[in-house]
């Protein structure tokens, strides 16, 4: 009681000050001092709720839909596997794989790869290929050019585009970016004489081509003249060509065969189903000037089995082909509509594309005009036969050289450059 009296006295004496309510804790309980009555009341204080933000504050969680790659990278940081017990287990990827994935996502921003290690560059190419970076029209071409400039034949050493004219038309610039190809198969593509890809064959980037297959491409003498102009005059272009297939091009005549005589390194030549007028004269001419012999049996070099797509970009070419095939799929619905209309008698029957069996039968019936070098085919002969026939070969070579000099002197007028040849050379 004395304690309460003293407290109330203090309160009354300092009533002029607005101190607010006074709380006193006694025996583990909180009491408030009543200033008016001078006593203590057992009252639990009303505490206001604590607010971090005002009532009008709101939070909205926004996700950027365009930044899907960033969210994928978060999950790509881990490798998820299952244990024998069936439990999910995850482990973090190495720093090398993370950096490789980041660079492959931004491969189009690389300035140059010249001098970069080939082993790491191959992994980088495969990572970008798995992300289909080379499928993009602009950035894919730019990235592919960086690889071809630095590694050349490692990216692609052999390219087979037989019956793939749509791939050529859709990815022409990407195909032209390949360098140091040794084998190129463009058979049955109907390119014609003025196609950009045929003009690209004469560039220095494809001077390494040793095997060129141009079967059934609607070529004529004018196309052969353009292809051989750098070789005939500048000794550049397809000067290293060893195997050439020009079969099933009926517009090629005896004049066009004369342009092929500039390929001195040819080992195999196929001119079956061309528009030759004097076949015997052409055979003798090829044998005397190039040293190729007419083969009575079809050669394995022209069965189109040796030319395949090989290199880092093998899967890239397959991706291009699959994309083209998917673009053609809607045409199947058009076929079903025409079939339905034909069933109701509203349209005439549409004939399908003629198969190649008739053309192959014609080639077999007309004969085979394939040529080869005896040195390549008869390398299995014994040493005794070579020594015995060496004297005859020397005499034949002397005669052949004498005849070649006579033909060169007599045919210089025919091999002189025309105005069109000079126009072609000015373009290089």
Coordinates of C-alpha atoms in Angstrom, one line a residue:
X1 CA 0.0 0.0 0.0
X2 CA 2.8 2.4 0.8
X3 CA 4.3 1.6 -2.6
X4 CA 1.1 2.4 -4.4
X5 CA 0.7 5.6 -2.4
X6 CA 4.2 6.7 -3.4
X7 CA 3.5 5.9 -7.0
X8 CA 0.3 7.8 -7.1
X9 CA 1.9 10.7 -5.4
X10 CA 4.5 10.8 -8.0
X11 CA 1.9 10.7 -10.7
X12 CA -0.1 13.5 -9.1
X13 CA 2.9 15.6 -8.7
X14 CA 3.9 15.3 -12.3
X15 CA 0.3 15.4 -13.7
X16 CA 1.3 18.4 -15.7
X17 CA 3.4 16.2 -18.0
X18 CA 1.7 13.9 -20.5
X19 CA 3.6 10.8 -19.9
X20 CA 1.0 8.4 -21.2
X21 CA 0.0 5.1 -19.5
X22 CA 2.5 3.5 -17.2
X23 CA 3.0 -0.3 -17.0
X24 CA 4.4 -2.2 -14.0
X25 CA 5.3 -5.9 -14.1
X26 CA 4.7 -7.7 -10.8
X27 CA 4.9 -11.4 -10.1
X28 CA 5.2 -12.2 -13.8
X29 CA 2.1 -10.1 -14.7
X30 CA 1.8 -6.7 -16.4
X31 CA -0.2 -4.0 -14.6
X32 CA -1.2 -0.6 -15.7
X33 CA -1.2 2.4 -13.3
X34 CA -4.6 4.2 -13.3
X35 CA -3.7 7.9 -13.0
X36 CA -7.1 9.0 -12.0
X37 CA -7.9 6.6 -9.2
X38 CA -4.3 6.2 -8.2
X39 CA -4.3 2.4 -8.3
X40 CA -3.0 -0.4 -10.4
X41 CA -5.2 -2.4 -12.7
X42 CA -4.4 -5.8 -14.2
X43 CA -4.9 -5.0 -17.9
X44 CA -3.4 -6.8 -21.0
X45 CA -2.2 -4.1 -23.4
X46 CA -3.7 -4.1 -26.9
X47 CA -0.8 -4.3 -29.3
X48 CA -1.3 -3.0 -32.7
X49 CA -0.4 -5.5 -35.5
X50 CA 3.0 -4.9 -37.1
X51 CA 2.8 -3.9 -40.8
X52 CA 5.9 -4.0 -43.0
X53 CA 4.0 -2.3 -45.9
X54 CA 1.1 0.0 -46.1
X55 CA -2.4 -1.3 -46.9
X56 CA -2.3 0.0 -50.4
X57 CA 1.0 -1.8 -51.2
X58 CA 0.7 -4.9 -53.5
X59 CA 3.3 -7.2 -55.1
X60 CA 2.9 -8.8 -58.6
X61 CA 5.2 -11.6 -59.7
X62 CA 6.0 -11.2 -63.4
X63 CA 7.8 -13.8 -65.5
X64 CA 9.4 -12.8 -68.8
X65 CA 8.1 -15.3 -71.4
X66 CA 10.9 -14.5 -73.9
X67 CA 13.6 -15.5 -71.3
X68 CA 12.8 -19.2 -71.5
X69 CA 16.5 -20.0 -72.1
X70 CA 17.5 -18.5 -68.8
X71 CA 15.1 -20.8 -67.0
X72 CA 16.3 -23.8 -68.9
X73 CA 19.9 -23.0 -68.0
X74 CA 18.9 -23.2 -64.3
X75 CA 17.8 -26.7 -64.7
X76 CA 20.6 -27.5 -67.1
X77 CA 23.1 -26.9 -64.3
X78 CA 22.3 -30.3 -62.8
X79 CA 22.5 -33.9 -64.1
X80 CA 19.5 -36.0 -62.8
X81 CA 20.0 -39.8 -62.5
X82 CA 18.4 -42.6 -60.6
X83 CA 20.1 -45.0 -58.2
X84 CA 19.6 -48.7 -58.0
X85 CA 17.0 -48.2 -55.3
X86 CA 15.0 -45.9 -57.6
X87 CA 15.9 -42.7 -55.8
X88 CA 16.4 -39.5 -57.7
X89 CA 19.9 -38.2 -57.6
X90 CA 21.3 -35.0 -59.0
X91 CA 24.8 -33.7 -59.4
X92 CA 26.2 -30.4 -60.6
X93 CA 27.7 -30.1 -64.1
X94 CA 31.3 -29.2 -64.6
X95 CA 32.3 -25.6 -65.3
X96 CA 33.5 -26.6 -68.8
X97 CA 30.1 -28.0 -69.8
X98 CA 28.3 -24.9 -68.4
X99 CA 30.6 -22.5 -70.3
X100 CA 30.3 -24.7 -73.4
X101 CA 26.5 -24.4 -73.3
X102 CA 26.6 -20.7 -72.8
X103 CA 28.9 -20.2 -75.8
X104 CA 26.9 -22.5 -78.0
X105 CA 23.7 -20.4 -77.2
X106 CA 25.6 -17.3 -78.3
X107 CA 27.7 -18.9 -81.1
X108 CA 26.6 -16.3 -83.6
X109 CA 28.4 -13.6 -81.6
X110 CA 31.8 -15.2 -82.0
X111 CA 34.3 -13.0 -83.9
X112 CA 36.7 -15.7 -85.0
X113 CA 37.8 -19.3 -84.2
X114 CA 41.1 -19.3 -86.1
X115 CA 43.7 -20.8 -83.8
X116 CA 41.2 -22.3 -81.4
X117 CA 41.8 -26.0 -80.5
X118 CA 40.1 -28.5 -82.8
X119 CA 39.0 -30.8 -80.0
X120 CA 37.1 -28.1 -78.1
X121 CA 35.8 -26.6 -81.4
X122 CA 34.2 -30.0 -82.3
X123 CA 32.4 -30.1 -79.0
X124 CA 31.3 -26.6 -79.4
X125 CA 30.0 -27.4 -82.9
X126 CA 28.1 -30.4 -81.7
X127 CA 26.6 -28.4 -78.8
X128 CA 25.4 -25.7 -81.1
X129 CA 24.1 -28.4 -83.5
X130 CA 22.1 -30.0 -80.7
X131 CA 20.4 -26.6 -80.0
X132 CA 19.7 -26.3 -83.8
X133 CA 21.6 -23.0 -84.0
X134 CA 22.5 -23.6 -87.6
X135 CA 18.8 -23.9 -88.6
X136 CA 18.3 -20.1 -88.1
X137 CA 18.4 -18.2 -91.4
X138 CA 20.8 -15.3 -90.5
X139 CA 22.5 -16.2 -87.3
X140 CA 23.0 -19.8 -88.3
X141 CA 24.8 -18.8 -91.5
X142 CA 27.0 -16.5 -89.7
X143 CA 28.0 -19.1 -87.1
X144 CA 28.6 -21.7 -89.8
X145 CA 30.9 -19.4 -91.7
X146 CA 33.0 -18.9 -88.5
X147 CA 33.6 -22.7 -88.3
X148 CA 34.3 -23.2 -92.0
X149 CA 36.8 -20.4 -92.1
X150 CA 38.8 -21.8 -89.3
X151 CA 38.5 -25.6 -89.8
X152 CA 37.6 -26.2 -93.5
X153 CA 37.4 -29.9 -94.3
X154 CA 36.9 -30.9 -90.6
X155 CA 33.5 -29.3 -90.7
X156 CA 32.6 -31.1 -93.9
X157 CA 34.9 -33.0 -96.3
X158 CA 32.2 -34.8 -98.4
X159 CA 28.7 -33.6 -99.3
X160 CA 26.0 -35.7 -100.9
X161 CA 23.0 -33.7 -102.2
X162 CA 21.6 -36.3 -104.7
X163 CA 17.9 -35.7 -105.4
X164 CA 17.9 -32.8 -102.8
X165 CA 17.1 -29.8 -105.0
X166 CA 14.9 -28.3 -102.3
X167 CA 17.7 -28.4 -99.8
X168 CA 19.9 -26.6 -102.3
X169 CA 17.3 -23.9 -102.9
X170 CA 16.6 -23.3 -99.2
X171 CA 20.2 -23.5 -97.9
X172 CA 22.2 -22.3 -100.8
X173 CA 24.3 -19.8 -98.9
X174 CA 25.0 -22.3 -96.2
X175 CA 26.2 -24.8 -98.8
X176 CA 28.4 -22.2 -100.5
X177 CA 30.1 -21.6 -97.1
X178 CA 31.6 -25.1 -97.0
X179 CA 35.3 -25.1 -97.9
X180 CA 37.9 -27.7 -98.9
X181 CA 35.4 -30.3 -100.0
X182 CA 36.9 -33.4 -101.6
X183 CA 33.7 -35.1 -102.8
X184 CA 30.5 -33.4 -104.0
X185 CA 27.5 -35.2 -105.3
X186 CA 24.8 -33.1 -107.1
X187 CA 23.2 -35.8 -109.2
X188 CA 19.6 -35.6 -110.3
X189 CA 19.1 -32.0 -109.1
X190 CA 18.2 -30.3 -112.5
X191 CA 20.4 -27.3 -111.7
X192 CA 21.0 -26.1 -115.3
X193 CA 23.8 -24.0 -116.7
X194 CA 23.2 -20.8 -114.9
X195 CA 22.8 -22.0 -111.3
X196 CA 24.8 -20.2 -108.6
X197 CA 26.1 -23.4 -107.2
X198 CA 27.7 -24.4 -110.5
X199 CA 29.3 -21.0 -110.7
X200 CA 30.6 -21.5 -107.1
X201 CA 32.4 -24.7 -108.2
X202 CA 35.0 -22.6 -110.0
X203 CA 35.9 -20.6 -106.9
X204 CA 39.1 -21.2 -104.9
X205 CA 37.1 -22.4 -101.9
X206 CA 36.3 -25.6 -103.9
X207 CA 39.6 -26.1 -105.7
X208 CA 40.1 -29.1 -103.5
X209 CA 37.2 -31.1 -105.1
X210 CA 38.5 -34.4 -106.5
X211 CA 35.2 -36.2 -107.0
X212 CA 32.3 -34.3 -108.8
X213 CA 29.1 -36.0 -109.7
X214 CA 26.8 -34.0 -112.0
X215 CA 24.5 -36.6 -113.4
X216 CA 21.1 -35.5 -114.8
X217 CA 21.5 -31.8 -114.2
X218 CA 20.3 -30.4 -117.6
X219 CA 23.9 -29.2 -118.5
X220 CA 24.9 -28.2 -121.9
X221 CA 28.1 -27.1 -123.7
X222 CA 27.7 -23.6 -122.3
X223 CA 27.7 -24.8 -118.7
X224 CA 30.9 -26.9 -119.3
X225 CA 32.6 -23.9 -120.9
X226 CA 31.9 -21.8 -117.8
X227 CA 33.0 -24.5 -115.5
X228 CA 36.3 -25.1 -117.3
X229 CA 37.2 -21.5 -118.1
X230 CA 39.4 -20.9 -115.0
X231 CA 41.2 -24.2 -115.6
X232 CA 41.8 -23.7 -119.3
X233 CA 43.2 -20.2 -118.9
X234 CA 44.2 -19.4 -115.3
X235 CA 45.0 -23.0 -114.2
X236 CA 42.7 -22.5 -111.2
X237 CA 39.3 -23.9 -110.2
X238 CA 38.7 -27.6 -110.6
X239 CA 42.3 -28.4 -111.6
X240 CA 42.6 -31.2 -109.0
X241 CA 39.5 -33.1 -110.3
X242 CA 40.0 -36.9 -110.5
X243 CA 36.5 -38.3 -111.0
X244 CA 33.8 -36.6 -113.1
X245 CA 30.3 -37.8 -113.9
X246 CA 28.3 -36.0 -116.6
X247 CA 26.0 -38.8 -117.6
X248 CA 22.3 -38.2 -118.5
X249 CA 22.9 -34.7 -119.8
X250 CA 21.7 -34.9 -123.5
X251 CA 22.6 -31.3 -124.3
X252 CA 26.3 -32.0 -124.0
X253 CA 27.8 -32.5 -127.5
X254 CA 31.2 -33.1 -129.0
X255 CA 32.0 -29.4 -128.5
X256 CA 31.5 -29.7 -124.8
X257 CA 33.7 -32.7 -124.5
X258 CA 36.5 -30.6 -125.9
X259 CA 36.3 -28.4 -122.8
X260 CA 36.9 -31.4 -120.6
X261 CA 40.3 -32.1 -122.1
X262 CA 41.7 -29.4 -119.8
X263 CA 41.3 -31.7 -116.8
X264 CA 44.7 -33.4 -117.1
X265 CA 44.4 -35.2 -113.8
X266 CA 41.2 -37.1 -114.5
X267 CA 41.3 -40.8 -113.7
X268 CA 37.6 -41.6 -114.3
X269 CA 35.0 -40.0 -116.6
X270 CA 31.4 -40.8 -117.4
X271 CA 29.7 -39.2 -120.4
X272 CA 27.0 -41.8 -120.9
X273 CA 23.6 -40.6 -122.3
X274 CA 25.0 -37.4 -123.7
X275 CA 24.3 -35.8 -127.1
X276 CA 27.5 -37.0 -128.8
X277 CA 27.4 -37.3 -132.6
X278 CA 30.6 -39.1 -133.4
X279 CA 31.2 -41.4 -130.5
X280 CA 34.3 -43.1 -131.9
X281 CA 36.0 -39.9 -132.6
X282 CA 35.3 -38.7 -129.0
X283 CA 36.7 -41.9 -127.6
X284 CA 39.9 -41.6 -129.6
X285 CA 40.2 -38.0 -128.7
X286 CA 39.9 -38.6 -124.9
X287 CA 42.3 -41.5 -125.1
X288 CA 45.0 -39.5 -126.9
X289 CA 44.8 -36.2 -125.0
X290 CA 43.9 -37.3 -121.5
X291 CA 45.0 -40.9 -121.5
X292 CA 41.7 -42.4 -120.5
X293 CA 40.6 -45.8 -121.9
X294 CA 37.0 -46.7 -122.7
X295 CA 35.6 -49.2 -120.1
X296 CA 33.4 -52.0 -121.3
X297 CA 32.3 -52.8 -117.7
X298 CA 30.5 -50.2 -115.4
X299 CA 32.9 -48.7 -113.0
X300 CA 32.4 -48.7 -109.2
X301 CA 33.4 -45.0 -109.1
X302 CA 30.0 -44.0 -110.6
X303 CA 27.6 -46.1 -108.5
X304 CA 27.1 -43.2 -106.1
X305 CA 27.9 -45.4 -103.0
X306 CA 31.3 -43.9 -102.2
X307 CA 30.0 -40.3 -101.9
X308 CA 28.5 -39.7 -98.5
X309 CA 28.1 -36.7 -96.2
X310 CA 31.0 -36.8 -93.8
X311 CA 32.2 -34.2 -91.2
X312 CA 31.1 -32.3 -88.2
X313 CA 28.1 -30.9 -90.1
X314 CA 26.6 -34.3 -91.1
X315 CA 23.7 -34.0 -88.6
X316 CA 23.2 -30.3 -89.7
X317 CA 22.6 -31.4 -93.3
X318 CA 20.1 -34.0 -92.0
X319 CA 18.3 -31.3 -90.0
X320 CA 18.0 -29.2 -93.1
X321 CA 16.5 -32.1 -95.0
X322 CA 14.0 -32.9 -92.2
X323 CA 12.9 -29.3 -92.2
X324 CA 12.3 -29.3 -95.9
X325 CA 10.4 -32.6 -95.7
X326 CA 8.2 -31.2 -92.9
X327 CA 7.5 -28.2 -95.1
X328 CA 6.3 -30.5 -97.9
X329 CA 4.0 -32.5 -95.7
X330 CA 0.9 -30.2 -96.2
X331 CA 0.8 -31.2 -99.8
X332 CA -0.5 -34.7 -98.8
X333 CA -3.8 -33.1 -97.9
X334 CA -4.0 -31.6 -101.4
X335 CA -3.5 -35.1 -102.8
X336 CA -6.4 -36.4 -100.8
X337 CA -8.6 -33.5 -102.1
X338 CA -7.8 -34.3 -105.7
X339 CA -8.4 -37.9 -105.1
X340 CA -11.8 -37.1 -103.7
X341 CA -12.7 -34.8 -106.6
X342 CA -11.5 -37.5 -109.0
X343 CA -13.8 -40.0 -107.2
X344 CA -16.8 -37.7 -107.9
X345 CA -15.7 -37.2 -111.5
X346 CA -14.9 -33.5 -111.2
X347 CA -11.2 -33.6 -112.3
X348 CA -9.1 -35.6 -114.6
X349 CA -6.5 -38.1 -113.4
X350 CA -3.2 -36.5 -112.6
X351 CA -0.2 -38.6 -113.7
X352 CA 2.6 -39.1 -111.1
X353 CA 6.2 -38.4 -111.7
X354 CA 7.8 -40.9 -114.1
X355 CA 10.2 -43.2 -112.4
X356 CA 13.9 -43.4 -113.3
X357 CA 13.7 -47.1 -114.4
X358 CA 12.9 -46.1 -118.0
X359 CA 16.0 -43.8 -118.1
X360 CA 18.2 -46.5 -116.6
X361 CA 16.9 -49.0 -119.2
X362 CA 17.7 -46.6 -122.0
X363 CA 21.3 -46.0 -120.7
X364 CA 21.9 -49.8 -120.6
X365 CA 20.5 -50.2 -124.1
X366 CA 22.5 -47.3 -125.6
X367 CA 25.8 -48.4 -124.1
X368 CA 28.2 -47.3 -121.4
X369 CA 30.6 -44.4 -122.0
X370 CA 32.8 -44.6 -119.0
X371 CA 36.6 -44.0 -119.1
X372 CA 39.5 -44.9 -116.8
X373 CA 43.2 -44.7 -116.7
X374 CA 45.1 -47.9 -117.3
X375 CA 47.7 -47.1 -114.6
X376 CA 45.0 -47.0 -112.0
X377 CA 43.2 -50.2 -113.1
X378 CA 46.2 -52.4 -113.9
X379 CA 48.3 -51.7 -110.8
X380 CA 48.1 -55.4 -109.9
X381 CA 50.2 -56.6 -112.9
X382 CA 53.4 -58.4 -112.2
X383 CA 56.8 -56.7 -112.5
X384 CA 57.8 -59.0 -115.4
X385 CA 55.0 -57.8 -117.6
X386 CA 55.8 -54.2 -116.8
X387 CA 59.5 -54.6 -117.8
X388 CA 58.6 -56.4 -121.0
X389 CA 56.1 -53.8 -122.0
X390 CA 58.1 -50.8 -120.9
X391 CA 59.8 -50.4 -124.3
X392 CA 56.5 -50.5 -126.1
X393 CA 55.0 -47.9 -123.7
X394 CA 58.0 -45.6 -124.3
X395 CA 57.5 -45.8 -128.1
X396 CA 53.8 -45.3 -127.8
X397 CA 54.4 -42.3 -125.6
X398 CA 56.7 -40.7 -128.1
X399 CA 54.2 -41.3 -130.8
X400 CA 51.4 -39.9 -128.6
X401 CA 53.5 -36.8 -127.8
X402 CA 54.2 -36.2 -131.4
X403 CA 50.6 -36.5 -132.3
X404 CA 49.5 -34.2 -129.4
X405 CA 51.9 -31.5 -130.6
X406 CA 50.5 -31.8 -134.1
X407 CA 46.9 -31.5 -132.7
X408 CA 47.8 -28.6 -130.5
X409 CA 49.3 -26.7 -133.4
X410 CA 46.4 -27.5 -135.7
X411 CA 43.7 -26.8 -133.0
X412 CA 45.0 -23.6 -131.5
X413 CA 42.5 -21.7 -133.6
X414 CA 39.7 -23.7 -132.0
X415 CA 41.0 -23.3 -128.5
X416 CA 41.5 -19.5 -128.7
X417 CA 39.5 -17.4 -126.3
X418 CA 36.3 -15.9 -127.5
X419 CA 34.6 -12.7 -126.2
X420 CA 32.4 -14.8 -123.9
X421 CA 35.4 -16.5 -122.4
X422 CA 36.9 -13.1 -121.6
X423 CA 33.7 -12.0 -120.0
X424 CA 33.7 -15.0 -117.8
X425 CA 37.3 -14.5 -116.8
X426 CA 36.6 -10.9 -115.9
X427 CA 34.0 -12.1 -113.3
X428 CA 36.7 -14.0 -111.3

